[in-house]
Coordinates of C-alpha atoms in Angstrom, one line a residue:
X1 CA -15.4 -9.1 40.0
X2 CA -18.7 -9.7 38.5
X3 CA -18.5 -10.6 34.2
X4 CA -20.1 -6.9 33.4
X5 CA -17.0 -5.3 35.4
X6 CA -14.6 -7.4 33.1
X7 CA -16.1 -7.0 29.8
X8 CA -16.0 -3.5 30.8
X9 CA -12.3 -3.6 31.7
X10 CA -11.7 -5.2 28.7
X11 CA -13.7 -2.6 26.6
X12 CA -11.8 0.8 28.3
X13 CA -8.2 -0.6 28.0
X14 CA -7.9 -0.1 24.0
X15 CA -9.2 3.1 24.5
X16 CA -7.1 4.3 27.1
X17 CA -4.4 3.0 25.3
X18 CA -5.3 4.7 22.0
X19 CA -5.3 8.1 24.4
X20 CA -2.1 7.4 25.8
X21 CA -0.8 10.4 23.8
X22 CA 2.2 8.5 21.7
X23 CA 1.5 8.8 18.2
X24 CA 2.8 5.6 17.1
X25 CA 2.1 4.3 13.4
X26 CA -0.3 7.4 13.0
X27 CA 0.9 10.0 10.2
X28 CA 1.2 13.6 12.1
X29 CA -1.4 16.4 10.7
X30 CA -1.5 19.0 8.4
X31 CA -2.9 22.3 9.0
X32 CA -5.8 23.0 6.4
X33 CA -3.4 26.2 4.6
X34 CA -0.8 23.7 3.8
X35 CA -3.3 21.0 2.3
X36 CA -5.3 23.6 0.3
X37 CA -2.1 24.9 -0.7
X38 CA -1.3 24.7 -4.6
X39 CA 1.3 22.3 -6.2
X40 CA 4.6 23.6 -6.8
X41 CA 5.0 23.4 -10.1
X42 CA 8.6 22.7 -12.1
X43 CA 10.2 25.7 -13.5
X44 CA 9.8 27.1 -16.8
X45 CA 13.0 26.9 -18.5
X46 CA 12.8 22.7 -19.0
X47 CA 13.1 22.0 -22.1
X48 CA 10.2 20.3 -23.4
X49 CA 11.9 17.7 -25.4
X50 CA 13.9 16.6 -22.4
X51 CA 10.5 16.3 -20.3
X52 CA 8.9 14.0 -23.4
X53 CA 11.9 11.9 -23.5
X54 CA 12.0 11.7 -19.6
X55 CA 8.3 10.4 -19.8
X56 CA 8.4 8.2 -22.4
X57 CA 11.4 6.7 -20.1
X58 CA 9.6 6.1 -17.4
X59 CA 6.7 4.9 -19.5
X60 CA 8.8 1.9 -21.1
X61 CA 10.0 1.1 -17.5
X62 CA 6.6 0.7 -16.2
X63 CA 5.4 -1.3 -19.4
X64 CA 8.5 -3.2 -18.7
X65 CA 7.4 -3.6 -15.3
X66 CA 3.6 -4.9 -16.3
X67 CA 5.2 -7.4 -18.6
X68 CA 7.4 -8.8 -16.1
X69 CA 3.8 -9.2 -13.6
X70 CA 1.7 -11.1 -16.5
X71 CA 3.7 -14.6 -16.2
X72 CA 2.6 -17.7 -15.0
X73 CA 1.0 -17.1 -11.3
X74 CA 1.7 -20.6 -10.7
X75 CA 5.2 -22.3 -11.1
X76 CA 5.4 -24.6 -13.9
X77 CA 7.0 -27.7 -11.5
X78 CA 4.1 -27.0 -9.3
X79 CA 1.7 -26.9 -12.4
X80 CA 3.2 -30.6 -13.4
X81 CA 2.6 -32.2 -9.5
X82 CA -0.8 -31.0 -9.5
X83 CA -1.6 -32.4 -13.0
X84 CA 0.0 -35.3 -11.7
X85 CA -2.0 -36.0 -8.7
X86 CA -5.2 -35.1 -10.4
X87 CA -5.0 -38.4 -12.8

């Protein structure tokens, strides 16, 4: 087998994998009518005081949550070996 015929094989055999016809980790398709479609929106009759306090709810949870993530990115113990082995 001559080096063009295996870089060749080598080449074709992802792709004829990738044909294979199993979908794998690949999301399944839409048709275009259900894309373009509108959102469903939430019914009328909610009461808009309930929606507020729903949302203001959620909001606190996710400044909560953003707190939580704005510590130290390093530990303090690993903070003091470093300084430590620096001088």
């Amino acid at each position: 087998m001559t080096r063009f015929a295996r870089y060749a094989l080598c080449a074709t055999l992802p792709l004829l994998s990738a044909c294979s016809g199993q979908s794998g980790d690949y999301p399944s398709l839409l048709p275009m009518d259900q894309l373009l479609a509108e959102p469903e929106l939430p019914a009328a009759g909610i009461d808009p005081a309930a929606a507020r306090g729903t949302a203001r709810t959620r909001a606190d949870d996710l400044r909560a949550r953003a707190d939580a993530l704005r510590g130290p990115v390093i530990e303090p113990d690993l903070r003091r070996r470093i300084k430590e082995t620096e001088g």
